[in-house]
Tab-separated table of C-alpha atoms and ligand atoms in Angstrom:
chain	number	residue	atom	x	y	z
O	1	MET	CA	100.789	56.152	79.163
O	2	ALA	CA	102.653	53.515	81.442
O	3	PRO	CA	101.363	53.942	85.082
O	4	LEU	CA	102.956	56.528	86.957
O	5	GLU	CA	104.468	55.716	90.455
O	6	PRO	CA	103.224	58.456	92.888
O	7	LEU	CA	105.229	61.733	92.269
O	8	GLU	CA	107.024	63.681	95.054
O	9	PRO	CA	104.904	66.686	95.625
O	10	LEU	CA	106.710	69.739	94.079
O	11	GLU	CA	106.272	71.769	97.398
O	12	PRO	CA	104.677	71.603	100.326
O	13	ARG	CA	100.925	70.497	100.581
O	14	GLY	CA	98.340	72.843	101.505
O	15	VAL	CA	95.328	72.415	103.642
O	16	TYR	CA	91.699	73.523	102.208
O	17	ILE	CA	88.491	73.672	105.341
O	18	HIS	CA	85.074	74.164	103.711
O	19	ILE	CA	83.035	76.251	106.118
O	20	PRO	CA	79.536	75.802	104.566
O	21	PHE	CA	77.583	78.717	106.419
O	22	CYS	CA	76.212	82.165	105.401
O	23	SER	CA	73.914	84.735	106.821
O	24	ALA	CA	71.797	84.689	103.844
O	25	ILE	CA	71.570	83.181	100.672
O	26	CYS	CA	72.812	85.293	97.669
O	27	ASN	CA	70.488	84.953	94.730
O	28	TYR	CA	73.508	83.694	92.330
O	29	CYS	CA	75.184	81.421	94.197
O	30	ASN	CA	75.965	77.953	93.336
O	31	PHE	CA	78.528	77.068	96.340
O	32	ASN	CA	77.943	74.304	98.863
O	33	ARG	CA	76.607	76.390	101.634
O	34	GLY	CA	73.374	76.698	103.832
O	35	LEU	CA	72.131	79.252	106.344
O	36	PHE	CA	74.146	79.585	109.569
O	37	ASP	CA	72.913	78.060	112.653
O	38	PRO	CA	74.676	78.278	115.651
O	39	LEU	CA	73.904	74.455	117.028
O	40	GLN	CA	74.926	72.866	113.588
O	41	LYS	CA	78.189	74.930	113.517
O	42	SER	CA	79.305	73.805	116.775
O	43	ARG	CA	78.825	69.959	115.783
O	44	TYR	CA	80.441	70.790	112.273
O	45	VAL	CA	83.459	72.316	113.785
O	46	ASN	CA	83.758	69.344	115.949
O	47	ALA	CA	83.252	66.923	112.935
O	48	LEU	CA	86.203	68.908	111.013
O	49	LEU	CA	88.563	68.488	114.064
O	50	GLY	CA	87.699	64.909	114.133
O	51	GLU	CA	88.745	64.663	110.421
O	52	ILE	CA	91.638	66.434	110.288
O	53	ALA	CA	92.928	64.163	113.566
O	54	ARG	CA	92.091	61.160	111.626
O	55	ALA	CA	94.020	62.209	108.758
O	56	GLY	CA	96.754	62.745	110.983
O	57	GLU	CA	96.636	59.395	112.409
O	58	ALA	CA	95.709	57.797	108.799
O	59	GLY	CA	99.582	58.561	107.902
O	60	ARG	CA	98.453	60.786	105.464
O	61	ALA	CA	100.517	63.546	107.116
O	62	GLY	CA	103.651	63.588	107.984
O	63	ARG	CA	104.708	65.689	104.892
O	64	ALA	CA	104.973	69.380	105.262
O	65	ALA	CA	101.993	71.860	104.844
O	66	ASP	CA	102.576	75.592	104.123
O	67	THR	CA	99.081	77.228	103.642
O	68	ILE	CA	95.647	76.723	105.435
O	69	TYR	CA	92.711	78.103	103.326
O	70	PHE	CA	89.222	78.876	105.202
O	71	GLY	CA	86.740	78.989	102.199
O	72	GLY	CA	83.113	78.767	102.103
O	73	GLY	CA	80.097	79.586	102.408
O	74	THR	CA	81.609	82.651	105.110
O	75	PRO	CA	84.171	81.535	107.300
O	76	SER	CA	84.176	84.734	108.802
O	77	LEU	CA	80.981	83.530	110.724
O	78	LEU	CA	83.159	81.128	112.649
O	79	ASP	CA	84.093	82.266	116.389
O	80	PRO	CA	87.746	83.215	116.705
O	81	ALA	CA	87.678	80.355	119.106
O	82	ASP	CA	86.814	77.550	116.534
O	83	VAL	CA	89.412	78.971	113.720
O	84	THR	CA	92.155	78.501	116.701
O	85	ARG	CA	91.228	74.961	117.460
O	86	ILE	CA	91.174	74.062	113.878
O	87	ILE	CA	94.422	75.655	113.296
O	88	SER	CA	95.713	73.987	116.185
O	89	ALA	CA	94.169	70.358	114.879
O	90	CYS	CA	96.246	70.954	111.719
O	91	ARG	CA	99.061	71.747	113.111
O	92	GLU	CA	99.012	68.733	115.288
O	93	ALA	CA	97.912	66.395	112.284
O	94	PHE	CA	100.806	68.151	109.838
O	95	ASP	CA	104.207	69.393	109.629
O	96	VAL	CA	102.589	73.167	109.275
O	97	SER	CA	105.560	75.591	108.668
O	98	SER	CA	106.093	78.364	110.731
O	99	ASP	CA	105.647	80.816	108.025
O	100	ALA	CA	102.483	79.354	106.968
O	101	GLU	CA	100.089	81.320	104.790
O	102	ILE	CA	96.860	80.939	106.728
O	103	THR	CA	93.748	82.542	104.616
O	104	LEU	CA	90.279	83.241	105.853
O	105	GLU	CA	87.414	84.422	103.534
O	106	ALA	CA	85.462	86.984	105.194
O	107	ASN	CA	82.274	88.784	104.080
O	108	PRO	CA	82.375	92.605	105.205
O	109	GLU	CA	79.354	92.827	107.112
O	110	THR	CA	80.530	90.013	109.517
O	111	VAL	CA	83.916	91.734	110.871
O	112	ASP	CA	85.016	94.705	112.715
O	113	GLU	CA	88.091	95.113	113.986
O	114	VAL	CA	87.886	93.548	117.463
O	115	ARG	CA	86.512	90.135	115.360
O	116	LEU	CA	89.631	90.545	112.845
O	117	SER	CA	92.157	90.934	115.695
O	118	ALA	CA	90.931	87.858	117.373
O	119	PHE	CA	91.125	86.004	114.083
O	120	ARG	CA	94.793	87.309	113.821
O	121	THR	CA	95.524	86.093	117.464
O	122	ALA	CA	94.283	82.732	116.125
O	123	GLY	CA	96.624	82.745	113.464
O	124	VAL	CA	95.077	84.056	110.366
O	125	ASN	CA	97.415	86.057	108.068
O	126	ARG	CA	95.443	86.494	105.154
O	127	LEU	CA	92.082	87.930	104.516
O	128	SER	CA	89.931	87.625	101.303
O	129	PHE	CA	87.035	89.588	101.419
O	130	GLY	CA	84.142	88.891	99.324
O	131	VAL	CA	83.600	92.605	98.327
O	132	GLN	CA	81.994	91.817	94.506
O	133	SER	CA	80.938	95.434	93.863
O	134	PHE	CA	81.613	98.961	95.052
O	135	ARG	CA	78.259	100.162	93.580
O	136	GLU	CA	75.221	100.048	95.778
O	137	PRO	CA	72.684	99.445	93.325
O	138	GLU	CA	74.738	96.280	92.036
O	139	LEU	CA	75.168	94.961	95.653
O	140	ARG	CA	71.425	95.270	95.789
O	141	ARG	CA	70.768	93.482	92.994
O	142	LEU	CA	73.167	90.854	94.073
O	143	SER	CA	71.404	90.495	97.015
O	144	ARG	CA	74.553	91.095	98.861
O	145	LEU	CA	74.350	92.159	102.919
O	146	HIS	CA	77.001	94.866	102.770
O	147	SER	CA	77.515	98.365	101.508
O	148	ALA	CA	80.344	99.750	99.453
O	149	ASP	CA	81.018	101.845	102.519
O	150	ARG	CA	81.280	98.578	104.715
O	151	ALA	CA	83.603	96.988	102.357
O	152	ARG	CA	86.070	99.876	102.437
O	153	GLN	CA	85.561	100.274	106.725
O	154	ALA	CA	86.155	96.095	106.571
O	155	LEU	CA	89.662	96.557	104.970
O	156	ALA	CA	90.217	99.525	107.339
O	157	ASP	CA	89.457	97.169	110.050
O	158	ALA	CA	91.805	94.551	108.548
O	159	ARG	CA	94.785	97.200	108.800
O	160	GLY	CA	93.759	98.253	112.223
O	161	ALA	CA	93.768	94.542	112.815
O	162	GLY	CA	97.415	94.386	111.870
O	163	PHE	CA	96.870	92.454	108.314
O	164	ASP	CA	99.463	93.245	105.945
O	165	ASN	CA	98.068	90.422	103.359
O	166	VAL	CA	94.499	91.116	102.156
O	167	SER	CA	92.640	90.475	99.002
O	168	LEU	CA	89.680	91.383	97.334
O	169	ASP	CA	86.914	89.698	95.131
O	170	LEU	CA	84.932	91.650	92.652
O	171	MET	CA	82.902	90.422	90.147
O	172	MET	CA	82.160	91.878	86.602
O	173	TRP	CA	79.764	91.299	83.825
O	174	LEU	CA	76.995	92.000	86.396
O	175	PRO	CA	73.271	92.618	85.276
O	176	GLY	CA	72.456	95.991	84.504
O	177	GLN	CA	76.143	96.905	84.606
O	178	ASN	CA	78.061	98.363	81.920
O	179	VAL	CA	82.034	98.679	81.109
O	180	SER	CA	82.324	102.218	82.916
O	181	GLU	CA	80.222	101.037	85.971
O	182	TRP	CA	82.533	98.050	86.176
O	183	LEU	CA	85.562	100.161	85.969
O	184	GLU	CA	83.992	102.175	88.831
O	185	SER	CA	84.516	99.279	91.022
O	186	VAL	CA	87.858	98.282	89.782
O	187	ASP	CA	89.087	101.877	90.528
O	188	ALA	CA	87.478	101.880	93.966
O	189	GLY	CA	88.829	98.144	94.640
O	190	ILE	CA	92.596	99.776	93.428
O	191	ALA	CA	91.956	103.033	96.226
O	192	ALA	CA	91.262	100.581	98.966
O	193	ALA	CA	94.855	99.216	97.906
O	194	PRO	CA	94.359	95.646	99.001
O	195	GLU	CA	97.667	93.459	98.229
O	196	HIS	CA	95.838	91.020	95.764
O	197	LEU	CA	92.499	91.044	93.910
O	198	SER	CA	90.610	88.492	92.086
O	199	LEU	CA	87.986	89.468	89.214
O	200	TYR	CA	85.562	86.958	88.303
O	201	LEU	CA	82.873	86.866	85.582
O	202	LEU	CA	79.450	86.312	87.091
O	203	GLU	CA	77.755	83.228	85.857
O	204	VAL	CA	73.973	82.976	86.018
O	205	TYR	CA	73.083	79.506	86.698
O	206	PRO	CA	69.632	78.179	84.789
O	207	ASN	CA	67.998	77.814	88.425
O	208	ALA	CA	69.400	80.784	90.229
O	209	PRO	CA	66.928	83.292	91.739
O	210	LEU	CA	68.838	85.849	90.081
O	211	LYS	CA	67.639	84.987	86.874
O	212	GLU	CA	64.168	85.569	87.898
O	213	ASP	CA	64.746	88.830	89.409
O	214	MET	CA	66.627	89.902	86.134
O	215	ALA	CA	63.642	88.911	84.397
O	216	ARG	CA	61.106	91.003	87.032
O	217	GLY	CA	63.825	94.105	87.038
O	218	LYS	CA	64.641	93.847	83.278
O	219	TRP	CA	68.132	93.787	83.769
O	220	SER	CA	70.527	92.082	81.030
O	221	GLN	CA	74.079	91.018	81.167
O	222	ALA	CA	76.327	93.227	78.878
O	223	PRO	CA	76.920	91.795	75.048
O	224	ASP	CA	79.977	89.333	75.010
O	225	ASP	CA	82.373	91.957	73.529
O	226	ASP	CA	81.260	94.307	76.459
O	227	ALA	CA	82.265	91.578	78.677
O	228	ALA	CA	85.856	91.121	76.910
O	229	ALA	CA	86.367	94.861	77.309
O	230	MET	CA	85.710	94.841	80.843
O	231	TYR	CA	87.983	92.145	81.732
O	232	LEU	CA	91.040	93.928	79.243
O	233	ALA	CA	90.208	97.402	80.625
O	234	ALA	CA	90.214	95.963	84.334
O	235	MET	CA	93.750	94.400	83.975
O	236	ASP	CA	95.259	97.697	82.189
O	237	ARG	CA	94.174	99.703	85.056
O	238	LEU	CA	95.129	97.007	87.577
O	239	GLU	CA	98.630	96.825	85.881
O	240	ALA	CA	99.147	100.514	85.564
O	241	ALA	CA	98.297	100.800	89.463
O	242	GLY	CA	101.115	98.387	90.237
O	243	TYR	CA	99.571	95.282	90.193
O	244	GLU	CA	100.962	92.276	88.683
O	245	GLN	CA	98.490	89.923	86.589
O	246	TYR	CA	99.894	86.283	87.578
O	247	GLU	CA	96.861	84.078	86.549
O	248	ILE	CA	93.863	84.367	84.646
O	249	SER	CA	91.523	86.133	87.219
O	250	ASN	CA	94.191	87.319	89.829
O	251	VAL	CA	96.461	89.759	90.422
O	252	ALA	CA	98.761	90.826	93.312
O	253	ARG	CA	101.362	92.899	94.538
O	254	PRO	CA	105.034	91.596	94.054
O	255	GLY	CA	105.492	88.858	96.375
O	256	ARG	CA	101.662	88.706	97.352
O	257	ARG	CA	100.453	85.737	95.237
O	258	CYS	CA	98.120	83.285	96.917
O	259	ARG	CA	100.491	80.594	97.969
O	260	HIS	CA	97.532	78.158	98.621
O	261	ASN	CA	95.620	78.569	95.052
O	262	MET	CA	99.066	78.103	93.309
O	263	LYS	CA	98.963	74.500	94.353
O	264	TYR	CA	96.156	74.219	92.420
O	265	TRP	CA	97.631	75.732	89.055
O	266	ARG	CA	101.226	74.245	89.817
O	267	ASP	CA	100.418	70.606	89.928
O	268	GLY	CA	100.482	70.743	93.772
O	269	GLU	CA	98.890	68.599	96.626
O	270	TRP	CA	96.277	69.198	99.213
O	271	PHE	CA	94.372	68.215	101.590
O	272	GLY	CA	90.436	68.834	101.410
O	273	PHE	CA	88.417	69.243	104.784
O	274	GLY	CA	84.479	69.742	105.518
O	275	CYS	CA	81.674	68.988	103.409
O	276	GLY	CA	81.915	69.144	99.621
O	277	ALA	CA	85.821	69.549	100.184
O	278	HIS	CA	87.949	67.773	97.500
O	279	GLY	CA	91.723	67.167	97.915
O	280	THR	CA	94.167	65.514	95.889
O	281	ILE	CA	97.127	63.393	97.551
O	282	ALA	CA	99.630	61.855	95.680
O	283	GLY	CA	97.592	61.545	92.526
O	284	VAL	CA	94.268	60.366	94.462
O	285	ARG	CA	91.493	62.626	94.490
O	286	ARG	CA	89.060	62.802	97.246
O	287	LYS	CA	85.697	64.269	97.353
O	288	ASN	CA	83.534	64.693	100.727
O	289	VAL	CA	80.070	64.156	100.823
O	290	ALA	CA	77.968	67.622	99.842
O	291	GLY	CA	75.525	67.621	102.925
O	292	THR	CA	76.603	69.276	106.040
O	293	ASP	CA	74.524	67.092	108.071
O	294	ASP	CA	75.255	64.078	106.196
O	295	TYR	CA	78.784	65.022	106.585
O	296	ILE	CA	78.576	65.496	110.339
O	297	GLU	CA	77.125	62.199	110.877
O	298	ARG	CA	79.568	60.340	108.898
O	299	ILE	CA	82.452	61.629	111.139
O	300	VAL	CA	80.046	61.129	114.195
O	301	ARG	CA	79.831	57.272	113.182
O	302	GLY	CA	83.345	56.885	112.490
O	303	GLU	CA	82.804	56.874	108.828
O	304	SER	CA	84.825	58.250	106.097
O	305	ALA	CA	83.461	61.616	104.863
O	306	ALA	CA	84.443	60.955	101.368
O	307	ALA	CA	81.890	60.346	98.698
O	308	GLU	CA	84.297	59.368	96.095
O	309	SER	CA	88.183	58.636	96.076
O	310	ARG	CA	89.564	57.306	92.955
O	311	ARG	CA	93.097	57.156	91.661
O	312	LEU	CA	93.598	59.157	88.656
O	313	SER	CA	95.091	57.743	85.511
O	314	PRO	CA	98.462	59.139	84.377
O	315	THR	CA	97.013	60.818	81.216
O	316	GLU	CA	94.064	62.569	83.473
O	317	ARG	CA	97.151	63.604	86.058
O	318	LEU	CA	99.266	65.144	83.193
O	319	GLY	CA	95.847	66.537	81.626
O	320	ASP	CA	94.954	68.237	84.671
O	321	ALA	CA	98.838	69.704	85.294
O	322	LEU	CA	98.758	71.254	82.195
O	323	PHE	CA	95.112	72.215	82.165
O	324	MET	CA	95.378	74.058	85.417
O	325	GLY	CA	99.067	75.319	84.808
O	326	LEU	CA	98.024	77.008	81.656
O	327	ARG	CA	95.497	79.236	83.737
O	328	LEU	CA	98.956	81.036	85.056
O	329	VAL	CA	100.525	84.067	82.952
O	330	ASP	CA	103.671	82.176	82.852
O	331	GLY	CA	102.144	79.164	81.728
O	332	ILE	CA	103.786	75.757	81.842
O	333	ASP	CA	107.303	74.539	81.128
O	334	LEU	CA	106.749	72.107	78.314
O	335	GLU	CA	110.322	70.177	79.440
O	336	GLU	CA	109.973	70.236	82.892
O	337	THR	CA	106.289	68.498	82.946
O	338	GLY	CA	107.099	65.923	80.311
O	339	ARG	CA	110.183	64.809	82.281
O	340	ARG	CA	107.816	64.805	85.394
O	341	TYR	CA	105.188	62.628	83.348
O	342	GLY	CA	107.403	60.699	80.991
O	343	VAL	CA	106.115	62.265	77.704
O	344	ASP	CA	107.240	64.526	75.161
O	345	VAL	CA	103.889	67.043	75.624
O	346	TRP	CA	104.666	68.560	72.398
O	347	GLN	CA	104.513	65.656	70.428
O	348	ARG	CA	101.511	64.508	72.088
O	349	TYR	CA	99.403	67.642	71.982
O	350	GLY	CA	101.204	69.866	69.844
O	351	THR	CA	98.926	69.511	66.679
O	352	GLU	CA	95.843	70.979	68.429
O	353	LEU	CA	97.926	73.466	70.021
O	354	GLU	CA	99.346	75.163	66.682
O	355	PRO	CA	96.032	76.798	65.557
O	356	PHE	CA	95.825	79.035	68.952
O	357	ILE	CA	99.388	79.800	68.323
O	358	ALA	CA	98.742	80.678	65.002
O	359	ALA	CA	95.633	82.809	66.251
O	360	GLY	CA	97.405	84.172	68.540
O	361	MET	CA	95.956	82.889	71.684
O	362	LEU	CA	98.885	81.088	72.689
O	363	LYS	CA	102.638	81.866	72.802
O	364	ARG	CA	105.420	79.480	72.736
O	365	ASN	CA	108.636	80.643	73.995
O	366	GLY	CA	111.559	78.010	74.081
O	367	SER	CA	110.089	75.284	76.412
O	368	ARG	CA	107.507	77.717	78.079
O	369	LEU	CA	103.502	77.732	76.471
O	370	ALA	CA	101.196	80.468	77.885
O	371	LEU	CA	98.087	81.935	76.773
O	372	THR	CA	98.293	85.729	75.583
O	373	ARG	CA	96.062	88.174	77.477
O	374	GLN	CA	93.453	87.596	74.071
O	375	GLY	CA	93.850	83.843	74.527
O	376	MET	CA	92.704	83.987	78.235
O	377	LEU	CA	89.281	85.520	77.177
O	378	VAL	CA	88.847	82.091	75.338
O	379	ALA	CA	90.774	80.086	77.701
O	380	ASN	CA	88.140	77.148	78.179
O	381	GLU	CA	88.329	76.418	74.366
O	382	VAL	CA	92.224	76.369	74.346
O	383	MET	CA	91.889	73.872	77.310
O	384	THR	CA	89.761	71.689	75.993
O	385	VAL	CA	92.832	70.029	74.205
O	386	PHE	CA	94.046	68.814	77.526
O	387	VAL	CA	90.872	67.392	78.407
N	401	LIG	S1	78.273	84.732	100.755
N	401	LIG	FE1	79.019	83.930	99.461
N	401	LIG	S2	78.959	81.526	99.510
N	401	LIG	FE2	76.976	82.420	100.905
N	401	LIG	S3	75.400	82.662	100.092
N	401	LIG	FE3	76.638	84.651	99.076
N	401	LIG	S4	77.633	83.795	97.304
N	401	LIG	FE4	77.003	82.062	98.234
């Protein structure tokens, strides 16, 4: 493919902010996080403010941003005053729209109505709660700190604090979990009436302490067929309850899709701030150093926090756009993507995609190509075509 000129982003950019602190480390966790330390947290927030301001000065800003996403770790361990300062720094560095979606990931045990009200005053207008399960034995097995009641209370507190855009994360295929136990959590999630739910499949990493806990407790994950049944039954229930699946792992009430995450799936652009954060702006992918202290020290020394910064090749950009876009239930528009990248997408990938269409994993409707629900179960296999 010929070199690509920087493509105009399809929509305003997003801002991702990584908060790497947790009250305890869950036995399955593979994220970039560490134990909360108030002094380190203060230094980290100052470093974040510095990195955001520098991005503004460097002229990487100037374009509109319409989402800010605090991910972690456990961003709800921040003081509301920290969140206020970080959002203000974003507003100074970027042209953040007045109706921007501002999400804070929160763990149920870290919040009450007073704290949530303060986050709302700071400018947060969307919460994403890491609930994972509404069954006590499962929460204990995952070494989570909250109970099912605490999760329900957190949602009630969010309503009390005035939030009308709340998401819950649930995790399926937990050790020792069968299909009906999983569906208990799905039903409890529906009963809690959030605007959005994300469903993830537990991946047990080889060095996760959970692996040893499973051996000791003699818990195993259900067979693969049951994992597929869990996914399909959950999606059926959620749809019957009025949620619309819009991505492999995400459902929402109409109008409540996560605008920030849509940027990842729709070939958008976003800045990433904080340790381990990555961003993609004008075809350049940047990833910050992972270590919290390393990150702080680099910013203090006036150095870049980037561990990697690489201009993606035209082929990589096209591959990413297709790979990520296919995660959406609406799939990808082959003509639009082809025009954007100056290639005939079908000519390039059609031969490899045809067998998946024949097998009922993919469907093509005019210029739209999308996974079927069965195809979502083997999405990684289909997507390797683009890598
Ligand atoms: S709360 Fe989330 S980020 Fe923190 S240790 Fe648990 S799973 Fe990992």
